[in-house]
Coordinates of C-alpha atoms in Angstrom, one line a residue:
M1 CA 0.0 0.0 0.0
T2 CA 1.4 3.4 -1.0
T3 CA 1.4 6.0 1.7
T4 CA 0.3 9.4 0.4
A5 CA 1.9 12.7 1.5
A6 CA -1.5 13.8 2.8
A7 CA -1.5 11.0 5.3
R8 CA 1.9 12.1 6.8
P9 CA 1.9 14.5 9.7
G10 CA 2.8 18.1 8.9
F11 CA 1.5 18.2 5.3
P12 CA -1.7 20.2 4.6
A13 CA -4.7 18.2 3.4
G14 CA -4.8 17.7 -0.3
W15 CA -1.1 18.4 -0.8
R16 CA 0.5 16.4 -3.6
P17 CA 4.2 16.3 -4.6
R18 CA 4.9 18.3 -7.8
A19 CA 7.7 17.8 -10.3
D20 CA 8.6 21.5 -10.4
R21 CA 9.0 21.6 -6.6
F22 CA 11.2 18.5 -6.7
A23 CA 13.4 20.0 -9.5
A24 CA 13.8 23.3 -7.6
A25 CA 14.7 21.4 -4.5
C26 CA 17.3 19.4 -6.4
A27 CA 18.8 22.5 -8.0
A28 CA 19.1 24.2 -4.6
A29 CA 20.8 21.2 -3.1
R30 CA 23.2 20.8 -6.1
P31 CA 26.6 22.2 -5.3
E32 CA 27.7 25.3 -7.3
R33 CA 30.2 24.5 -10.0
V34 CA 33.3 26.7 -9.7
G35 CA 35.9 27.0 -12.4
V36 CA 39.5 28.0 -11.9
V37 CA 41.6 30.5 -13.7
S38 CA 44.4 28.6 -15.5
S39 CA 46.2 31.5 -17.1
V40 CA 46.1 35.2 -17.6
L41 CA 47.8 36.2 -20.9
G42 CA 47.6 39.7 -22.2
L43 CA 43.9 40.7 -22.3
A44 CA 42.5 37.2 -22.1
V45 CA 41.7 35.0 -19.1
E46 CA 41.5 31.2 -19.5
I47 CA 39.2 29.2 -17.2
T48 CA 39.0 25.5 -16.8
G49 CA 36.2 23.4 -15.1
L50 CA 33.4 25.7 -16.1
D51 CA 30.8 25.0 -18.8
C52 CA 29.8 28.3 -20.4
A53 CA 28.5 29.4 -23.8
I54 CA 29.8 32.3 -25.9
G55 CA 28.5 35.6 -24.5
E56 CA 27.8 34.4 -21.0
L57 CA 29.1 36.5 -18.0
V58 CA 31.5 35.1 -15.5
R59 CA 32.6 36.6 -12.2
I60 CA 36.3 36.0 -11.4
G61 CA 37.9 36.2 -8.0
G62 CA 36.3 36.7 -4.6
Q63 CA 34.2 39.7 -3.6
P64 CA 33.8 41.9 -5.3
G65 CA 35.9 40.3 -8.1
I66 CA 35.5 41.3 -11.7
E67 CA 33.1 40.4 -14.5
A68 CA 34.2 38.9 -17.8
E69 CA 32.5 37.7 -20.9
V70 CA 33.1 34.4 -22.6
V71 CA 34.5 35.1 -26.1
A72 CA 35.9 31.7 -27.1
A73 CA 35.6 28.1 -26.0
D74 CA 37.0 24.7 -26.6
R75 CA 37.2 21.3 -24.9
T76 CA 39.8 22.4 -22.5
G77 CA 37.9 25.4 -21.2
V78 CA 36.7 28.9 -22.0
R79 CA 38.6 32.2 -22.7
C80 CA 37.2 35.4 -21.3
M81 CA 37.7 39.1 -21.8
P82 CA 37.4 41.3 -18.7
L83 CA 35.0 44.1 -18.2
G84 CA 37.3 45.7 -15.7
A85 CA 41.0 45.9 -14.6
L86 CA 42.7 42.5 -14.1
R87 CA 44.6 43.6 -11.0
G88 CA 44.8 40.9 -8.4
I89 CA 43.7 38.1 -10.7
S90 CA 46.1 35.2 -10.8
P91 CA 46.0 31.5 -11.8
G92 CA 44.0 29.5 -9.3
A93 CA 41.4 32.2 -8.7
P94 CA 37.8 31.0 -8.7
A95 CA 35.4 31.7 -11.5
R96 CA 31.6 31.4 -11.4
A97 CA 29.1 31.6 -14.2
K98 CA 26.5 34.3 -13.4
G99 CA 23.8 32.4 -15.4
T100 CA 22.1 35.6 -16.6
P101 CA 22.4 37.5 -19.8
M102 CA 23.7 41.1 -19.9
L103 CA 20.9 43.5 -19.4
V104 CA 20.6 47.1 -20.5
P105 CA 18.3 49.8 -18.9
T106 CA 15.8 51.6 -21.1
G107 CA 13.1 54.2 -20.8
A108 CA 12.4 57.9 -20.4
G109 CA 14.2 57.8 -17.0
L110 CA 17.5 57.8 -18.9
F111 CA 17.1 61.2 -20.5
G112 CA 19.9 63.6 -19.6
R113 CA 22.0 60.7 -18.1
V114 CA 25.5 59.6 -18.8
L115 CA 26.2 55.8 -18.6
D116 CA 29.2 53.6 -18.9
G117 CA 29.5 50.7 -21.4
L118 CA 27.4 48.4 -19.2
G119 CA 24.6 50.9 -18.7
R120 CA 25.6 52.1 -15.2
P121 CA 25.3 55.8 -14.4
I122 CA 28.6 57.7 -14.1
D123 CA 27.3 61.3 -13.9
G124 CA 26.9 61.4 -10.1
K125 CA 23.1 62.1 -10.4
G126 CA 22.1 59.1 -8.4
P127 CA 20.6 55.8 -9.4
L128 CA 18.7 55.2 -12.7
H129 CA 15.0 54.9 -12.9
P130 CA 14.5 52.8 -16.0
D131 CA 11.2 51.6 -17.4
A132 CA 12.6 48.2 -18.1
W133 CA 15.8 46.1 -18.5
V134 CA 16.3 44.4 -21.8
P135 CA 18.9 41.8 -23.0
L136 CA 21.9 43.4 -24.7
D137 CA 21.7 41.1 -27.7
S138 CA 18.9 41.6 -30.2
D139 CA 18.3 40.6 -33.8
S140 CA 18.3 43.1 -36.7
P141 CA 14.9 43.9 -38.2
S142 CA 14.0 41.5 -41.0
A143 CA 14.9 42.8 -44.5
M144 CA 11.4 42.1 -45.7
H145 CA 9.7 43.9 -42.8
R146 CA 11.8 47.1 -42.8
A147 CA 9.8 50.2 -43.7
R148 CA 11.1 52.1 -46.7
I149 CA 13.0 55.4 -46.1
D150 CA 10.8 58.1 -47.6
T151 CA 10.8 60.9 -45.1
P152 CA 13.6 63.5 -44.7
L153 CA 15.1 64.1 -41.2
Q154 CA 16.2 67.5 -40.2
L155 CA 19.8 67.8 -38.9
G156 CA 20.0 71.5 -38.4
V157 CA 23.2 71.7 -40.7
R158 CA 22.4 73.5 -44.0
V159 CA 24.9 71.7 -46.2
M160 CA 23.7 68.3 -45.0
D161 CA 20.0 69.1 -45.0
T162 CA 20.2 70.2 -48.7
L163 CA 23.2 68.6 -50.5
T164 CA 23.3 65.3 -48.5
T165 CA 19.7 65.0 -47.2
V166 CA 19.3 62.2 -44.6
G167 CA 16.1 60.2 -44.3
K168 CA 14.6 58.8 -41.2
G169 CA 16.2 55.4 -40.7
Q170 CA 19.3 56.1 -42.8
R171 CA 22.8 55.1 -41.7
M172 CA 25.3 57.8 -42.5
G173 CA 29.1 57.9 -42.0
L174 CA 31.1 61.0 -41.2
F175 CA 34.6 60.3 -42.5
A176 CA 37.6 62.4 -41.4
G177 CA 41.0 62.4 -39.9
S178 CA 41.7 63.4 -36.3
G179 CA 41.0 67.0 -35.3
V180 CA 38.9 68.0 -38.3
G181 CA 35.6 68.6 -36.4
K182 CA 33.7 65.3 -36.2
S183 CA 32.6 65.8 -32.6
S184 CA 31.6 69.4 -33.2
L185 CA 29.5 68.3 -36.2
L186 CA 27.9 65.6 -34.1
S187 CA 27.0 68.2 -31.4
M188 CA 25.4 70.5 -34.0
I189 CA 23.3 67.5 -35.2
A190 CA 22.3 66.6 -31.6
R191 CA 21.0 70.1 -31.0
G192 CA 19.5 70.7 -34.4
T193 CA 17.8 67.5 -35.3
N194 CA 14.0 67.1 -35.0
A195 CA 14.4 63.4 -34.1
Q196 CA 12.4 62.7 -30.9
I197 CA 15.3 61.1 -29.0
S198 CA 19.1 61.2 -29.3
V199 CA 21.4 58.4 -28.1
I200 CA 25.1 59.3 -28.2
A201 CA 27.9 56.8 -27.9
L202 CA 31.5 58.1 -27.2
V203 CA 33.7 55.1 -27.7
G204 CA 37.4 55.3 -27.1
E205 CA 37.4 59.0 -26.4
R206 CA 40.0 60.8 -24.4
G207 CA 38.8 61.3 -20.9
R208 CA 39.5 65.0 -21.1
E209 CA 37.1 65.4 -24.0
V210 CA 34.1 63.8 -22.5
R211 CA 33.1 66.7 -20.2
E212 CA 34.0 69.2 -22.9
F213 CA 31.7 67.5 -25.3
L214 CA 28.9 67.3 -22.8
E215 CA 29.1 70.8 -21.4
D216 CA 30.4 72.9 -24.3
D217 CA 29.5 71.1 -27.5
L218 CA 26.3 69.3 -26.5
G219 CA 25.2 71.8 -23.8
P220 CA 22.3 71.5 -21.4
E221 CA 19.6 71.8 -24.1
G222 CA 21.1 68.9 -26.1
L223 CA 21.8 66.7 -23.1
A224 CA 18.2 67.1 -21.8
R225 CA 16.8 65.0 -24.7
S226 CA 19.8 62.7 -25.1
I227 CA 21.2 59.6 -23.5
V228 CA 25.0 59.4 -23.5
V229 CA 27.0 56.2 -23.3
V230 CA 30.8 56.7 -22.6
S231 CA 33.7 54.3 -22.7
T232 CA 37.1 56.1 -22.6
S233 CA 40.2 54.9 -24.4
D234 CA 41.8 53.5 -21.2
E235 CA 39.0 51.0 -20.5
P236 CA 39.2 47.3 -21.5
A237 CA 38.5 46.5 -25.1
L238 CA 35.4 44.6 -24.3
M239 CA 34.0 47.7 -22.4
R240 CA 34.6 49.8 -25.5
L241 CA 32.9 47.3 -27.7
R242 CA 30.0 46.9 -25.3
A243 CA 29.4 50.6 -25.2
A244 CA 28.6 50.6 -28.9
F245 CA 26.1 47.7 -28.5
T246 CA 24.6 49.2 -25.3
A247 CA 23.9 52.5 -27.1
T248 CA 22.4 50.6 -30.0
R249 CA 20.2 48.5 -27.8
I250 CA 18.9 51.6 -26.0
A251 CA 18.0 53.2 -29.3
E252 CA 16.4 50.0 -30.5
S253 CA 14.2 49.9 -27.4
F254 CA 12.7 53.3 -28.3
R255 CA 12.3 52.2 -31.9
E256 CA 10.2 49.3 -30.7
Q257 CA 7.8 51.8 -29.1
G258 CA 7.4 53.6 -32.5
A259 CA 9.8 56.5 -31.9
D260 CA 12.2 58.1 -34.3
V261 CA 15.7 57.9 -32.7
M262 CA 19.0 59.6 -33.7
L263 CA 21.9 57.3 -32.8
M264 CA 25.3 59.0 -33.0
M265 CA 28.5 57.0 -32.5
D266 CA 32.0 58.5 -32.2
S267 CA 33.8 56.5 -33.4
L268 CA 33.2 53.4 -35.4
T269 CA 36.9 53.0 -36.0
R270 CA 37.6 52.6 -32.3
V271 CA 34.9 50.0 -32.1
A272 CA 36.7 48.1 -34.8
M273 CA 40.0 48.5 -32.9
A274 CA 38.4 47.1 -29.8
Q275 CA 37.2 44.0 -31.7
R276 CA 40.7 43.7 -33.2
E277 CA 42.2 43.5 -29.7
I278 CA 39.7 40.9 -28.7
G279 CA 40.1 38.8 -31.8
L280 CA 43.9 38.8 -31.6
S281 CA 43.8 37.9 -27.9
V282 CA 41.7 34.8 -28.5
G283 CA 43.9 33.6 -31.3
E284 CA 42.3 34.9 -34.5
P285 CA 44.7 35.3 -37.4
P286 CA 45.5 38.9 -38.4
A287 CA 44.2 39.7 -41.9
T288 CA 43.8 43.1 -43.5
R289 CA 46.2 45.5 -41.8
G290 CA 46.1 43.4 -38.7
Y291 CA 42.3 43.3 -38.4
P292 CA 41.0 39.7 -37.9
P293 CA 38.0 38.5 -39.9
S294 CA 35.6 38.9 -37.0
T295 CA 36.1 42.7 -37.0
F296 CA 34.2 43.2 -40.2
S297 CA 31.4 40.8 -39.3
V298 CA 30.9 42.7 -36.0
L299 CA 30.8 46.0 -37.9
A300 CA 28.1 44.6 -40.2
R301 CA 26.1 43.2 -37.2
L302 CA 26.3 46.5 -35.4
L303 CA 25.4 48.7 -38.3
E304 CA 22.5 46.5 -39.5
R305 CA 20.8 46.8 -36.2
A306 CA 20.1 50.5 -36.9
G307 CA 17.6 51.6 -39.6
T308 CA 13.9 51.3 -40.0
A309 CA 11.7 48.6 -38.6
E310 CA 7.9 48.0 -39.2
T311 CA 7.4 51.0 -36.9
G312 CA 9.8 53.6 -35.7
S313 CA 13.4 54.2 -36.9
V314 CA 16.9 54.5 -35.8
T315 CA 18.9 57.0 -37.9
G316 CA 22.6 56.2 -37.4
M317 CA 25.4 58.8 -37.6
Y318 CA 28.8 57.0 -37.3
T319 CA 32.1 58.9 -37.4
V320 CA 34.9 57.0 -39.1
L321 CA 38.4 58.1 -38.1
V322 CA 40.4 57.5 -41.3
D323 CA 44.0 56.5 -40.8
G324 CA 46.3 59.2 -42.1
D325 CA 43.4 60.7 -44.0
D326 CA 43.4 57.6 -46.2
H327 CA 39.7 57.1 -47.0
N328 CA 40.4 53.7 -48.5
E329 CA 41.8 52.0 -45.4
P330 CA 40.1 48.8 -44.3
V331 CA 37.6 50.1 -41.7
A332 CA 36.6 53.1 -43.8
D333 CA 36.1 50.9 -46.9
A334 CA 34.1 48.3 -45.0
A335 CA 31.9 50.9 -43.4
R336 CA 31.3 52.8 -46.6
S337 CA 30.1 49.5 -48.2
I338 CA 27.5 49.0 -45.5
L339 CA 26.3 52.5 -44.8
D340 CA 23.7 54.4 -46.8
G341 CA 25.9 57.4 -47.5
H342 CA 29.0 59.3 -46.4
V343 CA 30.0 62.8 -45.5
V344 CA 33.7 63.6 -45.9
L345 CA 35.3 66.3 -43.7
D346 CA 38.3 67.9 -45.4
R347 CA 41.4 68.9 -43.4
K348 CA 42.2 71.7 -45.9
L349 CA 38.8 73.3 -45.3
A350 CA 39.3 73.0 -41.5
V351 CA 42.7 74.6 -41.7
A352 CA 41.2 77.5 -43.8
G353 CA 38.6 78.1 -41.1
H354 CA 35.7 76.7 -43.1
F355 CA 33.3 75.0 -40.7
P356 CA 31.7 72.6 -40.8
S357 CA 34.6 71.4 -43.0
I358 CA 32.3 69.3 -45.2
D359 CA 33.5 68.5 -48.7
A360 CA 30.2 68.7 -50.4
L361 CA 31.4 67.2 -53.7
A362 CA 32.9 64.1 -52.0
S363 CA 29.8 63.6 -49.8
I364 CA 26.7 61.7 -50.9
S365 CA 23.5 60.4 -49.5
R366 CA 22.1 57.3 -51.3
V367 CA 18.5 58.2 -50.3
A368 CA 18.4 61.9 -51.0
S369 CA 16.6 61.5 -54.3
K370 CA 14.0 59.3 -52.6
V371 CA 13.1 61.7 -49.8
N372 CA 13.3 65.0 -51.7
P373 CA 10.8 66.3 -54.3
A374 CA 12.1 66.9 -57.8
E375 CA 12.5 70.7 -57.3
R376 CA 14.8 70.3 -54.3
T377 CA 16.8 67.6 -56.0
R378 CA 17.3 70.0 -59.0
L379 CA 18.5 72.9 -56.6
A380 CA 21.0 70.6 -54.9
A381 CA 22.3 69.3 -58.2
G382 CA 22.7 72.9 -59.6
L383 CA 24.9 74.0 -56.7
R384 CA 27.0 70.8 -57.0
K385 CA 27.6 71.6 -60.7
V386 CA 28.8 75.1 -59.8
L387 CA 31.1 73.7 -57.1
A388 CA 32.4 71.0 -59.5
A389 CA 33.2 73.5 -62.2
R390 CA 35.0 75.8 -59.8
K391 CA 37.1 72.8 -58.6
A392 CA 38.0 71.7 -62.1
A393 CA 39.2 75.3 -63.0
Q394 CA 41.0 75.9 -59.7
D395 CA 44.5 75.4 -61.1
L396 CA 43.8 78.0 -63.8
L397 CA 42.4 80.4 -61.3
D398 CA 45.4 80.0 -59.0
V399 CA 47.9 81.0 -61.7
G400 CA 45.6 83.7 -63.3
A401 CA 45.3 81.8 -66.6
Y402 CA 41.5 81.5 -66.5
Q403 CA 39.7 83.6 -69.2
R404 CA 36.4 85.0 -68.0
G405 CA 33.5 83.8 -70.2
S406 CA 35.1 80.4 -70.9
N407 CA 32.6 78.7 -68.5
R408 CA 29.4 80.1 -67.3
L409 CA 29.4 78.0 -64.1
V410 CA 33.0 79.0 -63.2
D411 CA 32.1 82.7 -63.7
A412 CA 29.1 82.3 -61.4
A413 CA 31.2 80.5 -58.7
V414 CA 33.9 83.2 -58.8
D415 CA 31.5 86.1 -58.9
H416 CA 29.4 84.8 -56.0
E417 CA 32.1 83.1 -53.9
D418 CA 31.1 84.9 -50.7
E419 CA 27.4 84.0 -51.1
I420 CA 28.3 80.3 -51.7
N421 CA 30.6 80.2 -48.6
L422 CA 27.9 81.9 -46.5
F423 CA 25.6 79.1 -47.4
L424 CA 28.1 76.3 -46.9
Q425 CA 29.5 77.6 -43.6
Q426 CA 27.7 77.7 -40.3
R427 CA 28.4 78.6 -36.7
M428 CA 28.1 75.9 -34.2
D429 CA 25.3 77.8 -32.3
D430 CA 23.4 78.4 -35.5
Q431 CA 20.5 75.9 -35.7
T432 CA 18.9 76.3 -39.1
L433 CA 15.5 74.6 -39.8
A434 CA 15.5 72.4 -42.9
D435 CA 12.9 74.5 -44.7
A436 CA 14.9 77.7 -44.0
A437 CA 18.0 75.9 -45.5
W438 CA 16.1 75.1 -48.7
E439 CA 14.8 78.6 -48.9
H440 CA 18.4 79.9 -48.6
L441 CA 19.5 77.5 -51.3
R442 CA 16.7 78.7 -53.6
R443 CA 17.7 82.4 -53.2
L444 CA 21.4 81.4 -53.8
A445 CA 20.4 79.5 -57.0
A446 CA 18.6 82.7 -58.2
T447 CA 21.7 84.7 -57.5
L448 CA 23.8 82.3 -59.5
G449 CA 21.5 82.9 -62.5
G450 CA 18.9 80.2 -61.9
I451 CA 21.4 77.4 -62.3

């Protein structure tokens, strides 16, 4: 005869054993499995005796210890990259799997806040009050379910709103060497855009420049409707990489609510450099200029997560720090092939005091003709023709060999040089509405003879 639990003293009437209770009790009684650090080499930590999958978090050492992420695994163990300094970690240190995915805070409570690469506040304004916590990893929108880009997005920069018009959900690259004005241009866009929300990622920045960007370039007005994610150049490579994905995930969470988000990342090149450090540390072979193959797949995965979805959009502005002003170096070339357009900042213009130092002829938006009506497209093309004619005749003009009347476009460019420069240049504190920029271009075209 089987004795039921209800017949035993101490059990409530009608109680029956359940499989889930039994499983929970067994899990609680099972001893925690602890791995051991077998080696610390360069940026990588090898751990044996711990079963983990790629992307899982591990806590190494005692309390508080440091967190690390599993980036490679084989039969002998796993290899991790730290999310903090490795001081005090030695072979034999314990390692425990956290068993939870990396989560990112989201919601309106993040506006005006500055976060680190893991989504923790670093601005001294107290704890965050997020609406929700979401997993860091997310799939890109399906190619067949993305909404088409058909609406222009105001940036507040005349030359970009007219000659390289950006659409909602477009991904644009700002290509330039160091010290040419990329951060200043980003701050102009952050203050002048009509996107509902701005998410800004500063990846690999010098620590000195962070407060300058927040207080001087962005300002209180820009910060109030922005969320800033910062990972400085001295932080571990994985933290710099995670900052880019954290900012992207925050932007995605607002897109999922139907919002139009502006995501600005400075810079995409430093994201690639962080992945290069990680890839080389786990044994990947160096390929193009020392970048392992994973670098370019990570760039594609990061950039494809921006753009349109069925509802809402994430418009991406990514700065690309070209090595030695070489616009064909590997990262710039890979980024240009994925992005929907590029804006080139010219050092010669910056040295001459021409700001923003955008080379209009070298810059292009692949969706401009789709988001602008025919009249505006004609106006933009007309100014480009004048600028191209002036550039082609520049050598003759420099030596005084150009004969007036030889080319009507060159004559117009020379006669109205000041008016053209007035349109192309803009102060950082000048926030021009897109309609006002187009009206300015229309007046300029009339001055140039209706070209």
